[in-house]
Short mmCIF file of C-alpha atoms and ligand atoms in Angstrom, two decimals:
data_model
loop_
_atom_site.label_atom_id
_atom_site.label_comp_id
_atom_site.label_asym_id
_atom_site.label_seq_id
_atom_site.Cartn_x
_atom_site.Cartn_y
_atom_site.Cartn_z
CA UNK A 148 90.65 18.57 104.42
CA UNK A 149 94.08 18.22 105.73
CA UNK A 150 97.36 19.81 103.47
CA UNK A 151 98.47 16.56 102.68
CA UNK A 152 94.64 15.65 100.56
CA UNK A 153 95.31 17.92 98.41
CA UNK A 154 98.81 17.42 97.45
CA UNK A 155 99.86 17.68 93.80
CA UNK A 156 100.38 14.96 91.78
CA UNK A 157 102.83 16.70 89.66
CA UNK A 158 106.69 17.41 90.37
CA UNK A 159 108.56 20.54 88.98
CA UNK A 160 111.04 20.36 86.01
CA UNK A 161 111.25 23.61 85.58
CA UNK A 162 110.95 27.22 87.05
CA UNK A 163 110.81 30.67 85.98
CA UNK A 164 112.07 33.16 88.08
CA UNK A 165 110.09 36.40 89.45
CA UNK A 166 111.06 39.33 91.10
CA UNK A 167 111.04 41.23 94.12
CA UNK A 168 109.74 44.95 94.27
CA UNK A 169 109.82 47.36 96.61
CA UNK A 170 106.51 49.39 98.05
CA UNK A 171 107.99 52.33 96.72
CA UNK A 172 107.86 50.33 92.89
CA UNK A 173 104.95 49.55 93.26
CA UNK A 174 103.68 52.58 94.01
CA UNK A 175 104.87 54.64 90.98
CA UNK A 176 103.80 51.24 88.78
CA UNK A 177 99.99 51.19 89.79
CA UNK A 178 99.94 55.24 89.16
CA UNK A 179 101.57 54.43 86.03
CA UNK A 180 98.82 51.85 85.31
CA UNK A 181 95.92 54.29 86.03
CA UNK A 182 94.94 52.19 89.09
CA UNK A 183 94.52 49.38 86.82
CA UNK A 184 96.13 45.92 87.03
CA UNK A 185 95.17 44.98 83.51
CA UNK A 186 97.97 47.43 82.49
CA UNK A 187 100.46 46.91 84.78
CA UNK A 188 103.43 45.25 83.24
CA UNK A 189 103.85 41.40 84.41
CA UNK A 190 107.35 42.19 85.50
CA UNK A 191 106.28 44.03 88.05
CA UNK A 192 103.82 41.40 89.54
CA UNK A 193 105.28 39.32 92.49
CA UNK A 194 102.15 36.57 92.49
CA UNK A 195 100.30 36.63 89.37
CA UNK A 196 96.47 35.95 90.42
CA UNK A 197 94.81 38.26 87.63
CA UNK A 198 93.60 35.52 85.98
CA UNK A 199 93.50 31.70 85.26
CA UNK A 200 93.41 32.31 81.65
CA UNK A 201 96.40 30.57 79.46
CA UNK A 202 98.69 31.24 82.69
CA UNK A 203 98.61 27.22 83.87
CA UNK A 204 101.95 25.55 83.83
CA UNK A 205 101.95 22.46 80.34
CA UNK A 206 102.99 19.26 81.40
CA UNK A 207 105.92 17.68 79.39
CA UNK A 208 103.56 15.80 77.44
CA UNK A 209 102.15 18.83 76.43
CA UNK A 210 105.39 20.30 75.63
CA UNK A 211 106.45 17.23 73.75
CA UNK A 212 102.89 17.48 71.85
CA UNK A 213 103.87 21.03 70.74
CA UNK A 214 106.84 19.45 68.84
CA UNK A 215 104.16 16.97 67.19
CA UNK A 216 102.47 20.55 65.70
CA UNK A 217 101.30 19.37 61.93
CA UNK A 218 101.71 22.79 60.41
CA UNK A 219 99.94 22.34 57.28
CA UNK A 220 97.17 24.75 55.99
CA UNK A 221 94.57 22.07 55.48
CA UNK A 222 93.77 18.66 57.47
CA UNK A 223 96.18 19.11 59.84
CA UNK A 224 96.35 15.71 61.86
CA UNK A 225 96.51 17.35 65.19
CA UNK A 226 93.39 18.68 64.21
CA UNK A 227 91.42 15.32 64.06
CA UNK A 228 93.66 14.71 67.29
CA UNK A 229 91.58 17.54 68.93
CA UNK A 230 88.13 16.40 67.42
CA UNK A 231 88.50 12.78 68.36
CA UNK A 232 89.24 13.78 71.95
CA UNK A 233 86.53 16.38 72.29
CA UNK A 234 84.20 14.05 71.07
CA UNK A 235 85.75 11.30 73.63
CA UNK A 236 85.87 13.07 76.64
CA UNK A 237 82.73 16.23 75.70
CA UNK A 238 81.04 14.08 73.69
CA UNK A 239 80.24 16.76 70.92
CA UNK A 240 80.45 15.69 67.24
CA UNK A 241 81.79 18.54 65.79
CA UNK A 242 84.65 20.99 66.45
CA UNK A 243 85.27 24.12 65.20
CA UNK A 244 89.00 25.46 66.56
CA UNK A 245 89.49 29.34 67.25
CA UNK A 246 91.40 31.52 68.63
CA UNK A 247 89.94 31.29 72.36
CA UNK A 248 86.77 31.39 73.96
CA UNK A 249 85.70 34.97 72.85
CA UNK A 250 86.17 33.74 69.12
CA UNK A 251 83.96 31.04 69.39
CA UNK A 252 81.51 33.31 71.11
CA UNK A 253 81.35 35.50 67.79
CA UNK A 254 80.80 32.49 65.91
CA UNK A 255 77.78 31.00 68.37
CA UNK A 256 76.30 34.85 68.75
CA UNK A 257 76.69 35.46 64.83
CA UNK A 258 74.89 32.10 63.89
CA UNK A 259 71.75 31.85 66.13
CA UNK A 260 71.23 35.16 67.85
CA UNK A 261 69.00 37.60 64.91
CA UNK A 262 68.26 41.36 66.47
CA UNK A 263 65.70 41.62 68.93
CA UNK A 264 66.03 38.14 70.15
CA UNK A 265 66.67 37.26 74.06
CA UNK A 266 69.47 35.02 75.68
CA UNK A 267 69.10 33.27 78.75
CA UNK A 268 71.57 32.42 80.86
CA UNK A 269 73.15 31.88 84.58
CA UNK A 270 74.70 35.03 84.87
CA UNK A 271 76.52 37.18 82.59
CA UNK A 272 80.22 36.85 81.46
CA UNK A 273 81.70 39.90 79.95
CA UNK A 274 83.07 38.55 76.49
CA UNK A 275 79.64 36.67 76.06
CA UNK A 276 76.92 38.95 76.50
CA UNK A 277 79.01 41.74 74.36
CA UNK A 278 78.96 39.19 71.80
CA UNK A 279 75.47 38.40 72.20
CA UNK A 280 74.77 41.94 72.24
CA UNK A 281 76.98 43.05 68.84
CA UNK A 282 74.50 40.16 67.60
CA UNK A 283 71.25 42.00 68.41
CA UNK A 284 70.43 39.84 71.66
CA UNK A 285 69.74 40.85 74.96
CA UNK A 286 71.19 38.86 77.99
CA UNK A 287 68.68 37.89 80.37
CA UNK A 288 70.19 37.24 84.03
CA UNK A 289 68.19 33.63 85.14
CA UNK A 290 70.40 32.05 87.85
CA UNK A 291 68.54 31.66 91.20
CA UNK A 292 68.86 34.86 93.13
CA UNK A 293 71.15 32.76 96.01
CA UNK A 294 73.88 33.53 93.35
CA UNK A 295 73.69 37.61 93.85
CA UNK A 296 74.42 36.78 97.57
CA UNK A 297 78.04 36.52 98.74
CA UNK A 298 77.11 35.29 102.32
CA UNK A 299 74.62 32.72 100.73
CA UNK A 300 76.13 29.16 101.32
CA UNK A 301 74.36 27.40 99.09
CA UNK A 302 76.48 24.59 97.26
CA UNK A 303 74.88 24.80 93.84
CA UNK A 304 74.95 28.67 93.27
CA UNK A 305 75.24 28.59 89.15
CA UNK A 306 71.68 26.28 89.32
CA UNK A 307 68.97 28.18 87.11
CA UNK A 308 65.57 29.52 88.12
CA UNK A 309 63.21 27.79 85.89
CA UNK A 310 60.55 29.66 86.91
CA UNK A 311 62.55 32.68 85.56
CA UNK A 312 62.94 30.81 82.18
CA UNK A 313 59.40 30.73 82.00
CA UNK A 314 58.36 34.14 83.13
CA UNK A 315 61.25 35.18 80.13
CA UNK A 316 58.51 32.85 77.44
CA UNK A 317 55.40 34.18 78.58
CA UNK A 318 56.89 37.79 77.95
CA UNK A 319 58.50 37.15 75.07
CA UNK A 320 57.52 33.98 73.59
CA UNK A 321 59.83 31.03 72.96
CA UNK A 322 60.64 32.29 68.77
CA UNK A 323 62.38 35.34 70.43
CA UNK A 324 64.69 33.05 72.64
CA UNK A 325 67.56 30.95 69.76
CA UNK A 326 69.09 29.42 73.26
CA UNK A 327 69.58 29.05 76.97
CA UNK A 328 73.12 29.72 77.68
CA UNK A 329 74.64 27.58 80.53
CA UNK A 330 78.02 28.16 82.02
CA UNK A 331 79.38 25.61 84.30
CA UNK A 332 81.17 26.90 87.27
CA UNK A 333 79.62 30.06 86.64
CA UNK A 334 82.65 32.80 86.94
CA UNK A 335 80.98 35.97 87.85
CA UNK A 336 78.98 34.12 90.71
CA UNK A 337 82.75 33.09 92.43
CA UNK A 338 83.50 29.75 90.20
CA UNK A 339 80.06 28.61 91.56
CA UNK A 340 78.78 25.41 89.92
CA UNK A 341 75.37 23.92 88.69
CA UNK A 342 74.10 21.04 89.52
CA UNK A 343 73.17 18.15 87.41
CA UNK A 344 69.92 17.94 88.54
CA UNK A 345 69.43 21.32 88.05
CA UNK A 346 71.12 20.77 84.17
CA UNK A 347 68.40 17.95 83.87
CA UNK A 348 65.67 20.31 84.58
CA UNK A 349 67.26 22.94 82.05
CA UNK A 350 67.44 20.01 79.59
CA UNK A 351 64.12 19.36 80.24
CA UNK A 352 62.60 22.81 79.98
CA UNK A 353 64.32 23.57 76.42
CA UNK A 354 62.89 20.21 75.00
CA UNK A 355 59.59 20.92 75.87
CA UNK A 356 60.17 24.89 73.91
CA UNK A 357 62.06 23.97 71.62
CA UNK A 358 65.19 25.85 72.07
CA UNK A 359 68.80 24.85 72.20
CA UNK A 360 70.78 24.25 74.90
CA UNK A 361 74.76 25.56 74.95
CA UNK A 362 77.22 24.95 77.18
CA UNK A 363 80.32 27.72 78.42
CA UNK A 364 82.15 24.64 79.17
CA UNK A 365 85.48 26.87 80.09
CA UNK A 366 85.76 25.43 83.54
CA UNK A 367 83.53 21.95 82.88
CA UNK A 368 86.24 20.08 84.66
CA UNK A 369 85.92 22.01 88.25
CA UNK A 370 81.83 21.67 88.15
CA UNK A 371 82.13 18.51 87.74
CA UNK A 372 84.88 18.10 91.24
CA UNK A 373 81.79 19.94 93.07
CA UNK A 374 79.27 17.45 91.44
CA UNK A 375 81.14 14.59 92.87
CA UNK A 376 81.66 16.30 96.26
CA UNK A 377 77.91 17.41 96.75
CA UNK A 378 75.39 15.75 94.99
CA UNK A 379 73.73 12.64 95.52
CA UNK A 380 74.78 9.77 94.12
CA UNK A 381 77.92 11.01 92.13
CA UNK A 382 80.75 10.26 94.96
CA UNK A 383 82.11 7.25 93.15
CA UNK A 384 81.58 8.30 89.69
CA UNK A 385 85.01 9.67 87.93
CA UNK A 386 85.22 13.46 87.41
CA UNK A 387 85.60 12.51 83.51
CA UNK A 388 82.81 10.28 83.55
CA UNK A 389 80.44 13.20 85.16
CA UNK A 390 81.96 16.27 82.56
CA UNK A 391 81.12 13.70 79.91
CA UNK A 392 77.34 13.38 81.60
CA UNK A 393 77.09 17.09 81.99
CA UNK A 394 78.41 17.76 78.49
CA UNK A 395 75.81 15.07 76.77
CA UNK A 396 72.96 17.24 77.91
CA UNK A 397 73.80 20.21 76.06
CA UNK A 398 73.65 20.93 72.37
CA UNK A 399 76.78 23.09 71.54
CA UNK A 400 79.44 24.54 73.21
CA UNK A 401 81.81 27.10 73.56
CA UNK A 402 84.86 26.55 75.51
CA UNK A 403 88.20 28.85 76.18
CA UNK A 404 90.62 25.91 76.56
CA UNK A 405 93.07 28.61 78.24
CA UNK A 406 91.34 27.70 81.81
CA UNK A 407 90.52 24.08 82.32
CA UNK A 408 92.60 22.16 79.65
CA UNK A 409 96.14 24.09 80.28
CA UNK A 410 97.03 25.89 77.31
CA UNK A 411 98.55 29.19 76.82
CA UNK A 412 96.20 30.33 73.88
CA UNK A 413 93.09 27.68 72.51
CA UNK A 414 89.44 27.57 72.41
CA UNK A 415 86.76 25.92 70.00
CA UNK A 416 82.90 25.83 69.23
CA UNK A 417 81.90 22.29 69.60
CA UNK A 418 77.89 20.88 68.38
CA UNK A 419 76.18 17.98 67.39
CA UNK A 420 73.90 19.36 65.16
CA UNK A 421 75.67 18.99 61.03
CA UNK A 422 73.75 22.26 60.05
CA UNK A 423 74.91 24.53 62.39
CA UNK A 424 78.38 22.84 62.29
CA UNK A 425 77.95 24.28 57.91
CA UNK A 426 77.38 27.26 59.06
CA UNK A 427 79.99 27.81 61.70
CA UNK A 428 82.42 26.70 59.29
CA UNK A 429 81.65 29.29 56.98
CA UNK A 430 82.19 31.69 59.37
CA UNK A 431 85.19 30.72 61.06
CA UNK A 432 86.98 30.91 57.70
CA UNK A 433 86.13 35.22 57.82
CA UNK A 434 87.26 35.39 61.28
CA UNK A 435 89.36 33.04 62.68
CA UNK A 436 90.96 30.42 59.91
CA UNK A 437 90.35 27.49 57.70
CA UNK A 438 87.79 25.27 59.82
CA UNK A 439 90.71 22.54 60.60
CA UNK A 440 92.73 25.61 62.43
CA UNK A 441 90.37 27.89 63.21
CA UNK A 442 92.59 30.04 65.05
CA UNK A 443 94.98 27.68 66.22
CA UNK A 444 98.41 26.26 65.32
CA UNK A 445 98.34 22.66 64.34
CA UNK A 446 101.03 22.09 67.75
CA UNK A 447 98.92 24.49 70.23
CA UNK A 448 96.08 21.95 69.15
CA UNK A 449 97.90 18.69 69.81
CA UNK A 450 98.96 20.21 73.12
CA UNK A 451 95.00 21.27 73.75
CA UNK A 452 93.72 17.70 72.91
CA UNK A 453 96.62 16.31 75.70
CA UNK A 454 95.33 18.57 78.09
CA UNK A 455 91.92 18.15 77.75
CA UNK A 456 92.97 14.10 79.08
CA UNK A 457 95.03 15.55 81.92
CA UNK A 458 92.07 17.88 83.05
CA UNK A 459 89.58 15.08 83.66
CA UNK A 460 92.16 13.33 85.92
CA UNK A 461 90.88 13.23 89.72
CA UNK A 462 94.25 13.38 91.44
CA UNK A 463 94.68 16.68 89.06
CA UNK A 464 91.17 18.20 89.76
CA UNK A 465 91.47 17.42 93.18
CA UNK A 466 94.85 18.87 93.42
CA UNK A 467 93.92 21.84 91.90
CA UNK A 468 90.42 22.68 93.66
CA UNK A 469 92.15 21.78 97.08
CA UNK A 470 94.46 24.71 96.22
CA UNK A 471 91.91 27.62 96.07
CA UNK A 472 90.04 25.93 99.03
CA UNK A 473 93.41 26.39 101.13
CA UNK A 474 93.66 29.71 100.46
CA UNK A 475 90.14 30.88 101.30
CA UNK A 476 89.79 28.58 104.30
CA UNK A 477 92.55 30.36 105.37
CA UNK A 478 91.80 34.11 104.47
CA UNK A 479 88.30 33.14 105.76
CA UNK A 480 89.96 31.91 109.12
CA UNK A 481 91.65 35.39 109.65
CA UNK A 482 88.75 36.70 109.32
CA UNK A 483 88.75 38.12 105.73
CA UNK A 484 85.01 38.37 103.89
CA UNK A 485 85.10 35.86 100.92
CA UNK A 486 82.44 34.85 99.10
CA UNK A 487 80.97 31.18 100.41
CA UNK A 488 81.55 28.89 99.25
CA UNK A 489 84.70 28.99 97.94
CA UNK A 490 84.82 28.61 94.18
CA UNK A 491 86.45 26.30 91.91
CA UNK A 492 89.72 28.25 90.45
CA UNK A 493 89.52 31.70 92.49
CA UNK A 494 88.94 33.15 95.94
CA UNK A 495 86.87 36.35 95.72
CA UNK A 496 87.16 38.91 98.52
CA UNK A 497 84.13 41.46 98.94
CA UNK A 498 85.05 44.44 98.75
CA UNK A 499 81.23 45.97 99.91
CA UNK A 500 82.85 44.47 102.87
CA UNK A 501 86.10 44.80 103.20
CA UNK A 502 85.83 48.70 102.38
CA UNK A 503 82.36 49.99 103.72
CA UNK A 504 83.77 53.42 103.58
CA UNK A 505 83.99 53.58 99.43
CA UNK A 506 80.59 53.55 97.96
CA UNK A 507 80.05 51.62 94.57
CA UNK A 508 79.93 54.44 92.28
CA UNK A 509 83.66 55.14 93.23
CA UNK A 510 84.98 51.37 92.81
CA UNK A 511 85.52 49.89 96.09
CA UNK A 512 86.78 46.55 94.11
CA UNK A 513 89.09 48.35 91.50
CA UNK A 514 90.86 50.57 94.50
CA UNK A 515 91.23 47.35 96.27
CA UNK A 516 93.20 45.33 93.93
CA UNK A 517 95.15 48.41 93.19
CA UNK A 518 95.87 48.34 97.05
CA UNK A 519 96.53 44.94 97.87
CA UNK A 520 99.11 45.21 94.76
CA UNK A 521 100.65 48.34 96.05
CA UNK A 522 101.27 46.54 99.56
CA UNK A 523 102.34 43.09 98.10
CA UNK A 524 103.31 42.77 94.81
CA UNK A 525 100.42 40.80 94.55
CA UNK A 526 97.89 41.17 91.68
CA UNK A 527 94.31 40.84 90.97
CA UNK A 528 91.12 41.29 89.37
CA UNK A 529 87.78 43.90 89.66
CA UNK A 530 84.72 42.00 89.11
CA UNK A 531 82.16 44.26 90.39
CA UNK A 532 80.73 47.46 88.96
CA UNK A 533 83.50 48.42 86.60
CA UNK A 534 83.14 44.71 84.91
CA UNK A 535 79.42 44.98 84.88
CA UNK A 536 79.81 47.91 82.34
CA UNK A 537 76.89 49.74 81.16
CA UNK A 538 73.48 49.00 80.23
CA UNK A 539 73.57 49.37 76.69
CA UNK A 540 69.75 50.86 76.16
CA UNK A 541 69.93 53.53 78.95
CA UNK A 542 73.57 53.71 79.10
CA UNK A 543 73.66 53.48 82.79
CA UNK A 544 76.12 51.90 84.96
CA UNK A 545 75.00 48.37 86.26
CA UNK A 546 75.12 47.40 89.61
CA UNK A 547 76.00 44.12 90.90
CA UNK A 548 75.22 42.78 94.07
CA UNK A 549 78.35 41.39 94.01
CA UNK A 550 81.63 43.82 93.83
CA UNK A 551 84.75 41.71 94.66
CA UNK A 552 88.47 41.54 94.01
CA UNK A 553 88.92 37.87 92.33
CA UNK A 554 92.42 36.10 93.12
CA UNK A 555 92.50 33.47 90.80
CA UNK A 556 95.10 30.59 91.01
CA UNK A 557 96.58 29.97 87.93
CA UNK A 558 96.87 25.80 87.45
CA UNK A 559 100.04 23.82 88.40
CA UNK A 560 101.89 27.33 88.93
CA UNK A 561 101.97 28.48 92.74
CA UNK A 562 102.83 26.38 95.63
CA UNK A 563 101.72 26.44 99.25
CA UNK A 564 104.20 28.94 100.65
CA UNK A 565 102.94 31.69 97.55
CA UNK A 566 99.33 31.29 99.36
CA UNK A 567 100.26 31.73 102.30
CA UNK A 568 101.84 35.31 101.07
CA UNK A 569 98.31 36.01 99.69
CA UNK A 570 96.82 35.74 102.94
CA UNK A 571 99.29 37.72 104.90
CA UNK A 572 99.37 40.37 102.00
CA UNK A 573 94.91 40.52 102.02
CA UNK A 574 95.22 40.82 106.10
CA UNK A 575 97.91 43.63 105.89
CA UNK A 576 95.13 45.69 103.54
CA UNK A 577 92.55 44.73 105.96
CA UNK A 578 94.59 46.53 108.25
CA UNK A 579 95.07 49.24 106.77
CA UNK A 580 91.71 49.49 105.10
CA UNK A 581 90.62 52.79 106.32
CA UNK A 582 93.96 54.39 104.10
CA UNK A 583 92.54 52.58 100.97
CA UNK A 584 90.29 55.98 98.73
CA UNK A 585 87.92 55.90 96.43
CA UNK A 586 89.03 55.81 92.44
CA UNK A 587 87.08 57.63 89.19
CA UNK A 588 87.88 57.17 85.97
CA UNK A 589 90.14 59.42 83.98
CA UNK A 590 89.48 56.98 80.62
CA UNK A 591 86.36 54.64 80.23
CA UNK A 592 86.77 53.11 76.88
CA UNK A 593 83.09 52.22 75.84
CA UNK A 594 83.11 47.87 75.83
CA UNK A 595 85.09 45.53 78.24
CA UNK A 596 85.82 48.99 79.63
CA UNK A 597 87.96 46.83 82.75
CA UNK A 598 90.87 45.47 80.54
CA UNK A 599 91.92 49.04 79.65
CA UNK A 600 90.33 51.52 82.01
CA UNK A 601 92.18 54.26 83.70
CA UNK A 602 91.06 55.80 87.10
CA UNK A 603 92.52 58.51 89.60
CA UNK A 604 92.22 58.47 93.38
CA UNK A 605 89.40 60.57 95.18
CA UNK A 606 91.13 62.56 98.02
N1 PM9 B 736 87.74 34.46 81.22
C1 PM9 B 736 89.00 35.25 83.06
O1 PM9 B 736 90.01 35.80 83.49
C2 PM9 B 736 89.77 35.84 80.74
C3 PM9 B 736 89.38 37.13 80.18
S1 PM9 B 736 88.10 38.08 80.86
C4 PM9 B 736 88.78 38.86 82.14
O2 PM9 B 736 88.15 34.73 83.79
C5 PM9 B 736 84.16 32.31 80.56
C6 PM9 B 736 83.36 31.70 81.64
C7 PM9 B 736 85.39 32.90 80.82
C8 PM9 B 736 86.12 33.50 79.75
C9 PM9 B 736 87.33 34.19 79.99
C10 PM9 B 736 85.57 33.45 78.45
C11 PM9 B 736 86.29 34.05 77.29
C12 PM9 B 736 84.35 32.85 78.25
N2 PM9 B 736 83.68 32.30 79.30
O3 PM9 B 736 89.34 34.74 77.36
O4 PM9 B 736 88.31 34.64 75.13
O5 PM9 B 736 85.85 32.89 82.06
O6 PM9 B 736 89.50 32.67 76.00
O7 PM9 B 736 87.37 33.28 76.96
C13 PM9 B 736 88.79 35.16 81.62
P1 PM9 B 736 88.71 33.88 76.33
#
């Protein structure tokens, strides 16, 4: 792919300055922080690549579908703005608006998970199987193991193991299992994506046990770029057309609108089915809002339902996908380990590799991103051990194959020349690799223990 493929289809109207610090900043900052980026202060970020979540740039249609916000209590219009266009472009019947993805994850959890029931799914996501848990479920891990493997270059890494589906019926039997949870792009794999033929077969599988299917639909949009680039028979059929055809097969959905549709703040719980859309109502209106706001203001949905049209777009998908694909060609080029293939909305370095000297059980992943922040300014995300959290029978630490440092490119934000930074900042840690110690933790609060954490080095 040459630089000028992937070129955005965008120009800039506006810009928002950031600032310079020295190594010496830095330095006291990340102590400050407990060796935690979560609680460094934004401020002192040069290049923001913590997350992807509600940190895209809004078009000016979005902004000028903020000042169409309908702010009343009840029926706002922007509301049946948003419902209209999920059901357009998702094809789901019903909406329920919250807060953002985690709120309609209560919801979901709260309405078809009962205690000692079992939830499928292709790989875990930290929000989702604490919610399934604080509903009496147990996650059960059912991608295909290819997906553990960082070096593994297969192009459909989020596809499910049906045989693992079944083994999960014969030991528990298909009354203990309310759904098979399937996330597209699957985040904790390295944005990997499923295949539709692979969805089929999932489809198929829940039909003939009569379970439901649901969709984490919070990065639809990419999957369905990778769908188009690698499987059969998809290369001339639209990225909307094949998120539409992806979406069709499920029965619900959850979807954090703060990734793939732009937002700064958004999410709904989206199903076909009128009885379960009864009861998510009544429960939306004890934790999030009425059920025609859930969480949301009437403009933050009017600028959700415009950016759910501009996310479909191919120029924009193809824009934004070419993006993180630059950047890890290149880190992979200079001879950084990444995990292949490169993922849909973040590059993710391994840290097993990148620091063999720092066993697992001292963070290799969290000391990482604290270092690569301390030498650049530039900051990013643990998702290895300290994400996995604790098993939450034996209390034990879980242990993913897979302990990385995720830099995650925020949409429509960064340009070239901030990539190109990256790189030379992840090659000037790889230099210095052997200075980079070990971390423990000096506060481990006991769920989502990553977002507020607080470690010390090991000398
Ligand atoms: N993902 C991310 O940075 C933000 C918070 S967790 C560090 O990747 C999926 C696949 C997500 C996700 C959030 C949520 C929760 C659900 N599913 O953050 O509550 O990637 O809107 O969504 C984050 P909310």
């Amino acid at each position: 792919m040459t630089i000028r493929d992937w070129a955005e289809p965008y120009k800039i109207k506006m810009v928002e300055l950031i600032k310079m610090t020295s190594r010496e900043d830095r330095l006291n900052a990340i102590r400050e922080a407990g060796y935690n980026t979560f609680l460094l202060r934004s401020e002192d970020v040069y290049i923001d690549l913590l997350t992807d979540s509600g940190t895209g740039a809004m078009s000016d249609r979005q902004w000028a579908g903020l000042m169409m916000g309908d702010e009343a209590y009840a029926g706002s219009r922007n509301f049946y703005d948003l419902r209209d266009t999920v059901e357009e472009y998702y094809s789901y019947k019903y909406t329920v608006p919250c807060h953002q993805g985690r709120g309609a994850e209560n919801i979901l959890s709260q309405c078809l998970i009962k205690e000692g029931d079992f939830v499928p799914g292709n790989m875990y996501f930290t929000t989702t199987r604490l919610h399934q848990e604080l509903a009496g479920g147990t996650f059960i891990d059912v991608i295909i193991d290819e997906a553990h493997d960082a070096e593994s270059e297969h192009p459909f890494k989020g596809d499910v193991d049906i045989s693992k589906l079944d083994a999960l019926v014969d030991e528990v039997g298909a009354d203990k299992i309310p759904y098979v949870c399937i996330a597209t792009c699957v985040n904790m794999a390295g944005g990997q994506p499923i295949s539709l033929a692979n969805l089929k077969l999932v489809r198929q599988w829940c039909d003939q046990h009569d379970i439901l299917l649901v969709h984490d639909m919070t990065r639809v949009a990419e999957n369905a770029h990778f769908i188009q680039q690698r499987e059969e028979g998809y290369r001339d059929t639209s990225v909307k057309d094949i998120v539409y055809e992806i979406c069709a097969l499920t029965d619900a959905a959850t979807m954090s609108a703060k990734k793939d549709a732009m937002v700064n703040i958004g999410g709904f719980l989206a199903m076909n089915d009128a009885k379960f859309y009864e009861q998510a109502c009544a429960l939306v209106v004890v934790y999030e809002g009425l059920h025609t706001y859930g969480g949301m203001a009437g403009r933050d949905m009017q600028a959700l339902a415009i950016g759910i049209t501009e996310s479909v777009q191919d120029d924009h998908i193809h824009a934004r996908v070419g993006q993180v694909q630059y950047l890890g060609r290149r880190l992979r080029e200079s001879g950084i380990p990444i995990v292949n293939p490169i993922g849909g909305h973040a590059v993710f370095l391994n840290a097993t590799k990148m620091l063999p000297h720092i066993e697992q059980d001292h963070f290799p992943a969290q000391a990482l991103a604290a270092a690569l922040y301390v030498e650049s300014g530039v900051r990013s995300m643990e998702r290895g051990i300290v994400s996995a959290g604790r098993n939450k029978e034996t209390g034990e630490n879980y242990k993913p194959n897979l302990e990385l440092v995720r830099l995650t490119i925020p949409r429509r934000v960064y340009t070239q020349a901030h990539m190109d930074v990256v790189v030379g900042a992840v090659q000037e840690v790889m230099e210095r690799r052997d200075e980079v110690k070990g971390l423990r933790f000096t506060y481990e609060p006991e769920v989502l223990r990553f977002f507020q954490a607080r470690f010390e080095q090991i000398d």
